[in-house]
Short mmCIF file of N, CA and C and ligand atoms in Angstrom, two decimals:
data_model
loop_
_atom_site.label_atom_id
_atom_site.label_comp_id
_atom_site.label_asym_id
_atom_site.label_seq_id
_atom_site.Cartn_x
_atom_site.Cartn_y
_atom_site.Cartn_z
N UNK A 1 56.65 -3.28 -40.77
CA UNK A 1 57.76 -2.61 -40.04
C UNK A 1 58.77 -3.69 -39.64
N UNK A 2 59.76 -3.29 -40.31
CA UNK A 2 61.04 -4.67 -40.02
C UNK A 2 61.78 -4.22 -38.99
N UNK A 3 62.22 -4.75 -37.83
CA UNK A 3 62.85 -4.15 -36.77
C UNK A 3 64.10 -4.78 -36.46
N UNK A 4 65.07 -3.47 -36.03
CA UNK A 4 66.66 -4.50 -36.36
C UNK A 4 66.99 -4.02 -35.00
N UNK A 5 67.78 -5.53 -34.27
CA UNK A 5 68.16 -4.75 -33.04
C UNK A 5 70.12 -5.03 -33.25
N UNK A 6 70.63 -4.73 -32.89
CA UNK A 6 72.11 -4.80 -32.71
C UNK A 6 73.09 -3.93 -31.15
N UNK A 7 73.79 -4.44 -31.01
CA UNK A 7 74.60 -4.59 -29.69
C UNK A 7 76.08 -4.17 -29.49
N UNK A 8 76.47 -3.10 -28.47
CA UNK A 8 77.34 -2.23 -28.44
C UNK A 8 78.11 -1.83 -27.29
N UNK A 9 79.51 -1.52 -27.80
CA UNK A 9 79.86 -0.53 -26.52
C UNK A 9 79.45 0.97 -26.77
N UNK A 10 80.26 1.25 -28.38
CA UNK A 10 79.77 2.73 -29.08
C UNK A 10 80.57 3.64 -28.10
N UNK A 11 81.80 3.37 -27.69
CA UNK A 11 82.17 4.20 -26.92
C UNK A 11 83.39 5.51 -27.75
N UNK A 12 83.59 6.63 -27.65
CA UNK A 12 83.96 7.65 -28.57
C UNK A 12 83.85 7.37 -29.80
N UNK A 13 82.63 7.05 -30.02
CA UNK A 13 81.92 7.26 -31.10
C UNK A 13 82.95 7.49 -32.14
N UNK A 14 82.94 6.53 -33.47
CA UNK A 14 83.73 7.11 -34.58
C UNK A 14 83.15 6.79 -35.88
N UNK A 15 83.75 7.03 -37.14
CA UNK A 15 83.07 6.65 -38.42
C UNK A 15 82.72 4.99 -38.15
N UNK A 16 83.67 4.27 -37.61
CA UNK A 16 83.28 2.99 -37.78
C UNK A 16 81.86 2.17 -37.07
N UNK A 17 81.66 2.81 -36.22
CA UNK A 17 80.65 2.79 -35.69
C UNK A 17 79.27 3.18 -36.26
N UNK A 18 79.30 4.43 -36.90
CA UNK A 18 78.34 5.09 -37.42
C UNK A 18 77.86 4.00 -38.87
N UNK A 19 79.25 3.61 -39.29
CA UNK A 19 78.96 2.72 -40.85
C UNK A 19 78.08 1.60 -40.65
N UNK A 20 78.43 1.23 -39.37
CA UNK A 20 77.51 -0.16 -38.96
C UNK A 20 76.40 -0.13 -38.51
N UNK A 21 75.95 1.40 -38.01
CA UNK A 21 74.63 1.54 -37.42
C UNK A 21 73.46 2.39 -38.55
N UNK A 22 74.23 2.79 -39.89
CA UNK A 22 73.72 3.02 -41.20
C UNK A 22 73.07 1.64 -41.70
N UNK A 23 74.29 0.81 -42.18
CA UNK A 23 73.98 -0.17 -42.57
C UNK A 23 72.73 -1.68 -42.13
N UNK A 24 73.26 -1.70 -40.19
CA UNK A 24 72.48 -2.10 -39.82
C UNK A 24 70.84 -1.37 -40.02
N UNK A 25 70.44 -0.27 -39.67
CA UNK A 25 69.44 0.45 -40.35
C UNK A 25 68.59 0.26 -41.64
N UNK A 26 69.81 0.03 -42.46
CA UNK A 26 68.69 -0.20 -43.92
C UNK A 26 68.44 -2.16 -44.10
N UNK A 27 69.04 -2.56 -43.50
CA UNK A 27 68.42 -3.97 -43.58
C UNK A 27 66.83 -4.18 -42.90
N UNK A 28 66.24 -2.56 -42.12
CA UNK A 28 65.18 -2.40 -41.87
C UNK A 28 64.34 -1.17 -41.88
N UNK A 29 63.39 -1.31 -41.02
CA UNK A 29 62.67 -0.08 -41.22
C UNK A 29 62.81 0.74 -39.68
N UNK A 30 63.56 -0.29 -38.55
CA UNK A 30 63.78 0.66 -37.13
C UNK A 30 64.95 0.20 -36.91
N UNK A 31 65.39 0.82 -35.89
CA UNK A 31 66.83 0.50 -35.31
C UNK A 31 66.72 0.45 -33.76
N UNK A 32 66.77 -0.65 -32.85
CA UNK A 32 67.22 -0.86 -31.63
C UNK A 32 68.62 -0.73 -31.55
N UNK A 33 69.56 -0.46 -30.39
CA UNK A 33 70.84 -0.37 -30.25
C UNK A 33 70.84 -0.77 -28.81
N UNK A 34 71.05 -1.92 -28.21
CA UNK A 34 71.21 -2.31 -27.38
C UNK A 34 72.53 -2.00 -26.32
N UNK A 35 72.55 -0.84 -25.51
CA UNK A 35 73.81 -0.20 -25.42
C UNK A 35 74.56 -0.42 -24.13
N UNK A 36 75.80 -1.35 -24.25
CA UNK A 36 76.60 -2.10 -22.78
C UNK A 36 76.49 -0.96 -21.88
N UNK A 37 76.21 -1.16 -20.80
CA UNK A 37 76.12 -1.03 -19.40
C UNK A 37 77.79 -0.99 -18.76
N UNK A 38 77.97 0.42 -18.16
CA UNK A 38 79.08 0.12 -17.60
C UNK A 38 79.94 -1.00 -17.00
N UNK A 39 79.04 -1.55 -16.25
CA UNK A 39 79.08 -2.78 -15.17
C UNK A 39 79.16 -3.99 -16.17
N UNK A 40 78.32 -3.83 -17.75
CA UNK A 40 78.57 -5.06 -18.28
C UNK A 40 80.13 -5.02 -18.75
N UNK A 41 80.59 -3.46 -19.10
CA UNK A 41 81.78 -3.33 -20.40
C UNK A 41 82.82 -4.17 -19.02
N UNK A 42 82.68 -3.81 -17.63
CA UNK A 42 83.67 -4.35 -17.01
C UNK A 42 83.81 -5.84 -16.82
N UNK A 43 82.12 -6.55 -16.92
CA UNK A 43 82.35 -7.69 -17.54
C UNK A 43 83.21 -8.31 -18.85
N UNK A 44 83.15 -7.52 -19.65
CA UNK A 44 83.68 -7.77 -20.66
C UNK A 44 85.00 -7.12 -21.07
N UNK A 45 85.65 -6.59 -19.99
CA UNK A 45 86.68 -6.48 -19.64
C UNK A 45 87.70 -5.23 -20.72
N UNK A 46 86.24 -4.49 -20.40
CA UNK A 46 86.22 -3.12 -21.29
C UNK A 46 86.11 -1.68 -20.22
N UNK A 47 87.19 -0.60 -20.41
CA UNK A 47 86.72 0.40 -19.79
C UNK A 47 86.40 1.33 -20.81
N UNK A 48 84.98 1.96 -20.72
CA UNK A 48 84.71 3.13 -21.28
C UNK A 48 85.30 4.27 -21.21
N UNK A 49 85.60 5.19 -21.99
CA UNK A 49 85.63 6.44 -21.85
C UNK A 49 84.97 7.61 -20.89
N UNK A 50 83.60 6.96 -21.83
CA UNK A 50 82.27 7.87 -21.32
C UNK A 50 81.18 7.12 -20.75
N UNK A 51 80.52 7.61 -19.85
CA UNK A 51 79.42 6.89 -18.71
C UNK A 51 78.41 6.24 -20.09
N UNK A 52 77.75 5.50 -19.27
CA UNK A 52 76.67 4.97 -20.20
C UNK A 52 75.66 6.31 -20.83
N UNK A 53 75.27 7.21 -20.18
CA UNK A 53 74.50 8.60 -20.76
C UNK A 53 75.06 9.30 -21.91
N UNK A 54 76.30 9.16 -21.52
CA UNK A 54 77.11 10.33 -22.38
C UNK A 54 77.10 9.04 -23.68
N UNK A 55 77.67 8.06 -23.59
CA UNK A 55 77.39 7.01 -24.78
C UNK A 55 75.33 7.14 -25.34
N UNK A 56 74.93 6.98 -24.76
CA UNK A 56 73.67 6.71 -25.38
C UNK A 56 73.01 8.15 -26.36
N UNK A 57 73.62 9.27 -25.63
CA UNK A 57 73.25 10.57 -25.82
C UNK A 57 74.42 10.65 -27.13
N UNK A 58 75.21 10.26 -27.58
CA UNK A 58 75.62 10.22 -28.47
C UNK A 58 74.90 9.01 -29.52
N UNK A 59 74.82 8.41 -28.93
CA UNK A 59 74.16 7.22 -30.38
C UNK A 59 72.72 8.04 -30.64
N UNK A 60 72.03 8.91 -29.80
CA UNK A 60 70.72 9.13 -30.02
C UNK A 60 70.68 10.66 -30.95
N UNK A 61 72.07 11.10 -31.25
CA UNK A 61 72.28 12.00 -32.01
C UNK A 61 72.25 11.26 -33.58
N UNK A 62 71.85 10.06 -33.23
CA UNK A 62 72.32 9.52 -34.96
C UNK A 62 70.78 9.10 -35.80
N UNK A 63 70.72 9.50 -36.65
CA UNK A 63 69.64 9.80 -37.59
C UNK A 63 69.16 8.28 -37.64
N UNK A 64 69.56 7.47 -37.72
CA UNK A 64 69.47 5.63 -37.81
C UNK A 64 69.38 5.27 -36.80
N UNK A 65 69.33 5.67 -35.74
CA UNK A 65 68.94 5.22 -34.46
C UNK A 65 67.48 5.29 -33.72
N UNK A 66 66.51 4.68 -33.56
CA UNK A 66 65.23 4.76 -33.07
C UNK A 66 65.35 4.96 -31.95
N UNK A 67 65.67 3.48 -31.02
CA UNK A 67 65.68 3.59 -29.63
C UNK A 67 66.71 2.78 -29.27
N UNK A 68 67.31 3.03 -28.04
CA UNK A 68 68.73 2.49 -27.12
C UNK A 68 68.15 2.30 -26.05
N UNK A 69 68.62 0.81 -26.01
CA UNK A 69 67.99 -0.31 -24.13
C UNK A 69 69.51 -0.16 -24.09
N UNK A 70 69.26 -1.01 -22.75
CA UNK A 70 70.43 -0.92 -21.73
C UNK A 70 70.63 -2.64 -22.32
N UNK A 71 72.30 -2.71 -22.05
CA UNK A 71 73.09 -4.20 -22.31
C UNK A 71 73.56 -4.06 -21.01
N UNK A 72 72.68 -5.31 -19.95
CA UNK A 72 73.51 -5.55 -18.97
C UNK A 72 73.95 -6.65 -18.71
N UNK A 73 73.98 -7.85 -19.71
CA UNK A 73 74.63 -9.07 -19.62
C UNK A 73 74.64 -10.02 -20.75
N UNK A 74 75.26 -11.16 -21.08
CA UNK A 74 75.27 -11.74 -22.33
C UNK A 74 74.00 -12.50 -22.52
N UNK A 75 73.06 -12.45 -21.51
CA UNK A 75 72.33 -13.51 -21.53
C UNK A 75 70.86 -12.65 -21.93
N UNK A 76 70.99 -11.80 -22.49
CA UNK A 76 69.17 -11.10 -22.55
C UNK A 76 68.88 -11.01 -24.09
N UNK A 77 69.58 -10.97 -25.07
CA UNK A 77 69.81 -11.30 -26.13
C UNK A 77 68.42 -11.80 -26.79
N UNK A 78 68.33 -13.18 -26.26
CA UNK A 78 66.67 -14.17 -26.88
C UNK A 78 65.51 -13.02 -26.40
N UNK A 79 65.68 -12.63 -24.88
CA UNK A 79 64.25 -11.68 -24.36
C UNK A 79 64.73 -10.68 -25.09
N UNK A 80 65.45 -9.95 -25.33
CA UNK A 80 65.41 -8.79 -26.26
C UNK A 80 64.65 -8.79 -27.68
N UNK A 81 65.21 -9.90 -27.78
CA UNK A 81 64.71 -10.13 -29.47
C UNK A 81 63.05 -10.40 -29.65
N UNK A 82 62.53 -11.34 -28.62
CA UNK A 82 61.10 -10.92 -28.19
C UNK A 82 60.42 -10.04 -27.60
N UNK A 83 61.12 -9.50 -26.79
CA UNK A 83 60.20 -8.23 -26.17
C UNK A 83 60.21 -7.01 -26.95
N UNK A 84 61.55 -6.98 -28.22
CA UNK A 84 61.24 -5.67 -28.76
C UNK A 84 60.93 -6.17 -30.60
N UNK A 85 60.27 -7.42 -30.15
CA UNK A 85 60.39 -7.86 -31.85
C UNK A 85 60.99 -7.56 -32.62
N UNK A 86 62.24 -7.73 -32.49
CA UNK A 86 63.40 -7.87 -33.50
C UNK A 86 63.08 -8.91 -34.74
N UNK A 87 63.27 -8.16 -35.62
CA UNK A 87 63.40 -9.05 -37.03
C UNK A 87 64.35 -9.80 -37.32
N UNK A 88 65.67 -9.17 -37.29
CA UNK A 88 66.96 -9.01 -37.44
C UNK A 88 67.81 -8.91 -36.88
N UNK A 89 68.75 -9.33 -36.02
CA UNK A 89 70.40 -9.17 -35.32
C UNK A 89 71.06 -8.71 -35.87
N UNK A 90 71.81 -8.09 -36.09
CA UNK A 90 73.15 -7.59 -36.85
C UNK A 90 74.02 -7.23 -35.79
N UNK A 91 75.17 -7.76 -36.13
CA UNK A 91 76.70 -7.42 -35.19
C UNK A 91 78.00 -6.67 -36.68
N UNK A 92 78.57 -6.58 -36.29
CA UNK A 92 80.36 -6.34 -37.00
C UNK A 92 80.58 -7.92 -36.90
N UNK A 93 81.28 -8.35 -38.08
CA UNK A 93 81.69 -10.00 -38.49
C UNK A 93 82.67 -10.09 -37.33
N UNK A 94 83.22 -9.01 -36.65
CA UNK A 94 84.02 -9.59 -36.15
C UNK A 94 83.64 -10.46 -34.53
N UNK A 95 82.38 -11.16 -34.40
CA UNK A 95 81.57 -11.15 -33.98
C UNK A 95 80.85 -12.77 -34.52
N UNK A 96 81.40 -12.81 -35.78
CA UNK A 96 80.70 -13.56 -36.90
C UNK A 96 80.72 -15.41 -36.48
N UNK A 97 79.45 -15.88 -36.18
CA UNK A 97 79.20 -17.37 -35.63
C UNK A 97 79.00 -16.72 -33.71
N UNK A 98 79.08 -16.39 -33.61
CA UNK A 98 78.91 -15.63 -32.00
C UNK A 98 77.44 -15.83 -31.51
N UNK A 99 76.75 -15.68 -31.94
CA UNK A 99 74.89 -15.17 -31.95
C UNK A 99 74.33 -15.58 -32.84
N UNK A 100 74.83 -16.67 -33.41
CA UNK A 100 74.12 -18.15 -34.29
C UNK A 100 72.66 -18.21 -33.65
N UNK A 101 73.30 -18.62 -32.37
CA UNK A 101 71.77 -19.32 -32.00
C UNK A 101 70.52 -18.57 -31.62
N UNK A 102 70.68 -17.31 -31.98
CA UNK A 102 69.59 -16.63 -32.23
C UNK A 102 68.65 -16.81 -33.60
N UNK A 103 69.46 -17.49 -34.06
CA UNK A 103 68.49 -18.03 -35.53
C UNK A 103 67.48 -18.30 -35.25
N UNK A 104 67.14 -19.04 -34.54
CA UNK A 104 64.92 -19.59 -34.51
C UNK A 104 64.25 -18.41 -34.33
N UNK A 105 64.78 -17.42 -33.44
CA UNK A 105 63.88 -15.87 -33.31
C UNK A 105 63.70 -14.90 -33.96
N UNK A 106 65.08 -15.09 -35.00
CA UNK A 106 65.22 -13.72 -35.88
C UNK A 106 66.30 -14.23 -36.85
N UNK A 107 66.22 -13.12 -37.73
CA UNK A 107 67.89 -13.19 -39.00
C UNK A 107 69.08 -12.88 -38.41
N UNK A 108 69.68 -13.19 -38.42
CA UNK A 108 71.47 -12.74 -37.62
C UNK A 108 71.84 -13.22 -39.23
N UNK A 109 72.45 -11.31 -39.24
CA UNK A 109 73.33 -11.40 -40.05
C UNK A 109 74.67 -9.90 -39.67
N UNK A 110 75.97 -10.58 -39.72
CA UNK A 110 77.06 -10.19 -39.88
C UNK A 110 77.36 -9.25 -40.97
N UNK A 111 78.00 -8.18 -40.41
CA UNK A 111 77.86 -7.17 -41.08
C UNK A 111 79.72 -6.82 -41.17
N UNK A 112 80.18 -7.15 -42.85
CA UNK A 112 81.74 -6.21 -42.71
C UNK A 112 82.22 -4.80 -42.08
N UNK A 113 83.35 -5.24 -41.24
CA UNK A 113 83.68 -4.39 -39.93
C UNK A 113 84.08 -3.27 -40.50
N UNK A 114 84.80 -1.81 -40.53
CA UNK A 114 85.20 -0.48 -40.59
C UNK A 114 86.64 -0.95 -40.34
N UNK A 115 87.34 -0.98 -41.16
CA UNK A 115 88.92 -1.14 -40.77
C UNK A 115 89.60 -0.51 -40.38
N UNK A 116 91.06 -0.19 -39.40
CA UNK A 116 91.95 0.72 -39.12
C UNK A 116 91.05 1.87 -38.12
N UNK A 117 89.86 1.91 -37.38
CA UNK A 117 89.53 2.55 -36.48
C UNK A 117 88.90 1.74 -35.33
N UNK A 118 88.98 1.99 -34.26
CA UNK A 118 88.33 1.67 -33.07
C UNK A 118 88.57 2.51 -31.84
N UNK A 119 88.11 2.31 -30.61
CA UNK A 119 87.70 3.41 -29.92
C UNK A 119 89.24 2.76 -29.22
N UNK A 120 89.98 2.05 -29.04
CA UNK A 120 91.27 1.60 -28.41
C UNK A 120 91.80 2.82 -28.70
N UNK A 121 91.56 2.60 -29.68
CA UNK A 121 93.11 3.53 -30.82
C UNK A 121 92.66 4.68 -30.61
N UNK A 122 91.49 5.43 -30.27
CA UNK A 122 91.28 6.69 -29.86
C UNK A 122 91.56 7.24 -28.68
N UNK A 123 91.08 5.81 -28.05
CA UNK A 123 91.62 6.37 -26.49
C UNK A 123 92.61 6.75 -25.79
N UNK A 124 93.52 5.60 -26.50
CA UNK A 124 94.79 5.49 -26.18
C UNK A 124 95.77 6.96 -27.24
N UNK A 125 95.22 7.43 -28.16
CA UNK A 125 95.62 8.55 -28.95
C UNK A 125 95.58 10.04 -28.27
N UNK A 126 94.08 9.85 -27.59
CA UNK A 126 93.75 11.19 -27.34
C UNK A 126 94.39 11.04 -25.75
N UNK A 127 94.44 10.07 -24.98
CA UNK A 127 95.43 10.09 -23.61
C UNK A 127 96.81 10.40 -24.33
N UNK A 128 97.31 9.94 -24.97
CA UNK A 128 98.85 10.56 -25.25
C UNK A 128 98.94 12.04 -25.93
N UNK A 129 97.59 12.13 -26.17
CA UNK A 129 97.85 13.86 -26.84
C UNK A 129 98.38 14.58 -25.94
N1 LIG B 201 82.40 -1.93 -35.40
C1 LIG B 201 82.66 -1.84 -36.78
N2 LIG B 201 83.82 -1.30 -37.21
C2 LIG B 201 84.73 -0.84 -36.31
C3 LIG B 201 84.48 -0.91 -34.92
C4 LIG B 201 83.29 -1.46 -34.48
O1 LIG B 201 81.82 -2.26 -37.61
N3 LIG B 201 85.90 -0.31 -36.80
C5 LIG B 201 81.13 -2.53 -34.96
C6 LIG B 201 81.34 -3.78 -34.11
O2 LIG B 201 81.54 -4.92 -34.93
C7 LIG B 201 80.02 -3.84 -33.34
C8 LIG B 201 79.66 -2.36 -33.17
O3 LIG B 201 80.43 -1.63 -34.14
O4 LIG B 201 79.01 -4.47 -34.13
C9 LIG B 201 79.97 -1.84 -31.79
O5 LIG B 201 81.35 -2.09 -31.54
P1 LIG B 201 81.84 -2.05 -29.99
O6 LIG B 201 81.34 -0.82 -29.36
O7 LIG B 201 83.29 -2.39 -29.97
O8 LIG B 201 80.99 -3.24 -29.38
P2 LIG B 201 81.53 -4.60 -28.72
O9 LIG B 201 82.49 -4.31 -27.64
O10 LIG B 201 81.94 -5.47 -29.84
O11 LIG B 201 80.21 -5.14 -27.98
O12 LIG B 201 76.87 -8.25 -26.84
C10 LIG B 201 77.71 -7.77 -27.86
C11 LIG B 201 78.67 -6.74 -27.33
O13 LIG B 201 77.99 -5.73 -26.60
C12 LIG B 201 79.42 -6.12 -28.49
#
């Protein structure tokens, strides 16, 4: 059982999202989705749309998805990767040299991004509707 974990906001959910959590998927046999924490996205100087539930309850609608932990800081990454035996890292390249140094624990590999969509451009679309 090869286990892939990868790391998210996933916030209004769109194709581009979904392509990366396919893909991340078949580089194994499970899928972790490690899913930002309100409190982290404001660390990271992100506002969500939707609460962390309404995000997770959407990623858990997705056929490639096993199980979703909580992302509450940049630093849990190494214990993640051991406590849920991760095989594999996978991010969006755009991302790419970021989570290098997860190499001794697992594979980190970068995955080509979904072009021309992101949840900005939704947000900011569906507020001006
Ligand atoms: N993604 C993609 N194509 C897009 C948009 C996003 O492949 N058009 C990928 C990103 O590269 C990332 C994943 O989808 O791997 C989730 O994207 P975000 O929700 O924007 O996550 P981010 O804010 O990059 O958070 O600790 C890492 C952070 O939590 C990553």
């Amino acid at each position: 059982m090869r286990r892939v974990i990868t790391y998210g906001t996933f916030d209004t959910l769109h194709y581009g999202h979904i392509r990366l959590l396919r893909r991340a998927r078949a580089l194994g046999d499970y899928l972790i989705v490690a899913l930002s924490s309100d409190e982290f996205n404001s660390l990271k100087g992100k506002k969500a749309r939707f609460s962390w539930e309404e995000r997770k309850a959407d990623l858990e609608a997705i056929r490639f998805v096993d199980l979703v932990i909580r992302e509450d800081n940049w630093e849990q990454k190494v214990q993640d990767v051991i406590t849920h035996r991760a095989d594999v890292f996978t991010m969006g390249d755009d991302w790419i040299g970021k989570f290098d140094f997860l190499n001794p624990h697992c594979e980190v590999i970068y995955l080509p991004r979904t072009p021309d969509i992101s949840s900005t451009m939704i947000r900011t679309r569906v507020a001006a509707s």
